[in-house]
């Protein structure tokens, strides 16, 4: 019944619109306004541009200011402060250009709308002007680019020697985190060794792998450089840690890396944001299939002392799962067993 | 001279005229070799795809704006993709995003825009009877049609259409185990794109040949309307870049079906280690974006060309900086080939390459800025008439500014780290490439509808359509900047799994509602378009009082365009409001010698030349005739 009523209503509405349309067409024919070069609608359209300009500007400023704390994510890494600064400098420069060009674009239509008695000025070119507005943007852009280039060079420079290494492996649909253990050297890996118990395909015949361990959470120390070694084992993924201003694709067959220095512990961030539940997160930003939107990993930033304590508490893969070393050659197996016994 | 050349030309025209009597329905409307009909075929097909692409986006906007919504009402169309509880399948969500992108970029904004207007306008504006090869032109449309049919079929297969994003990066797009859409759906995608590439190349070769060879007498390159310059350069870009997409696709086909490892290496999936080693997924990205970035300009340049023409006409002023406009377009054409890797700053490629591409990318912003300033100066001290075409052109300039400026953020690799693959990118390219080009398409349709169908579209409905769409587009895409700065990633079925992105449900709802209303506003256009085609007011011959050649043809130009001789061209197309002239426009066909009152000093020189050439030609003709007889 309701469906029927809605259909009738819609039909009525459409026919009313139709009538109005026909009537206005006929009226315009009778008035002869369709013969004119510019009818009364020209004025209305010219005015609309001004209304749009004013309305949109107010709306933009109101929302941008009101929501600032919401969309401006707190930053927690050293390079993040730099890139945020670049972002806001670019915002200021482009914002000014945005406003000026739009004021002109919407004000000219009002100011120079059609008048019967006026003739447009024949002004086909002016090379001086062209040169000016080629060079001025060129200079502005150069300044912006050089800032970006210096930041980019610093960010992508080789990681400091003393960086804490963490391997992050993306797979459908989760992240596996591997630490190099006390030697700070990750063991070799081979994708063919991957199994349900060896998610990262660690090659335990490499001695460096014996103290490697896994963690459900990425734990890193505040104020010390951290190097993410990033891998993927099936399709492309991308490690995105929004508060760290960190993003790097995980590519099967091609390890990538990103190093950074966290500046605030999770605790400090909780105090700063007033949110007791606050956690740093890692998300995936390269489309990877059904669970693309669920590849979540937590990062916990702690004080360096706490980090060292945590590190000492961790148990290597082979301790948690001695079957991993069962098929190793005898000498390596012995070494592995010594390691296992040390941890017990 | 005049009589002699009329005789030779009208002979040809007469043949054309004879032909038309033999045209039956199939040769006139289906397998037509008339560029005007082919242009209309591209337009109607493009509109069909725009509706499909738009509807797909509405489905995923419903999911994003109203994640709790019961979508059972779409079950009749989507079937199994909506489960028992009325929720949308996440894999189908990805397929929707993928198909929306593919359809809009290739079928609507490449074929629908460039295909329509290059075909329709090139012969009419340069003064040619048809394209260089009418048959190739027909093939171009039918390859596009076949491509569309295959893509359309892929929407309905059981495993769903391709779902790896419109960029279809391997390994996701290469491995059926990774996502079901990478099975048959992806195969169909690749076949469809192959046809599409063939279609683009056939069209492009034709546009280039026609512009170079078939210009009428006096139509030098320095007198070409900017539309033609834009179509010409677009065709050059397409011709150079589409083959690279083809090679990318071909290698992907090899990887998918013949066990090669161009893009695949060290993969463990579905509980087994694949034998592929040594390939590089990044190689595919390089190849893809070698087309993908020029593609942005393939969709944008025609829109900018159309806008230049419409803004000049309706400002009753010459376009400001005609030469600067051409140089900027040339600059964009060349630079568009050396900026592709700015899509890949965080793909794992060498950061040094990132630095290089950052510099090159920001260089391409300069010609774009020059174009904007030239548009603004064209409006300045004009006498503006707001036809719907003009409104859409001004809207285009606004989107071009808004979306172009955010490109400066994304082109800066340091800033791009955070913004890459977030909604900031979505907002950026939907404004600068999607909406701007779409507005160019709309401007073109409103402006050339009288030539296409001999009738006027209703202007008032056009105004309503413009304002609803213009405001709507900003309401949809402007909020996405905030969502993007907040770090919301693209192609997410839902954001609630993360704390950093679980706010803004209200803003997403707002965007979705705005998207639905904006789509609704397009129905006004569809009505106006089809109603006016049959019942619109009969158009005057030159409704916008424009200078270009197409308005010198009859109301319904036949195959061959001009019944008699093709008119000659004596001046550039932008003599609007020239001081001294009685009218505020002087068509290109008016000789300089006929307008001594408005000629500029250097044109007065040309008058002499004009007369000399005419005299010389007459002498040649007389000589020819005496040898013939």
Coordinates of C-alpha atoms in Angstrom, one line a residue, chain B residues 125 138 293 415:
Chain B
X125 CA 36.9 22.6 -37.1
X138 CA 34.5 2.9 -37.7
X293 CA 50.2 9.1 -15.8
X415 CA 54.7 14.8 2.1

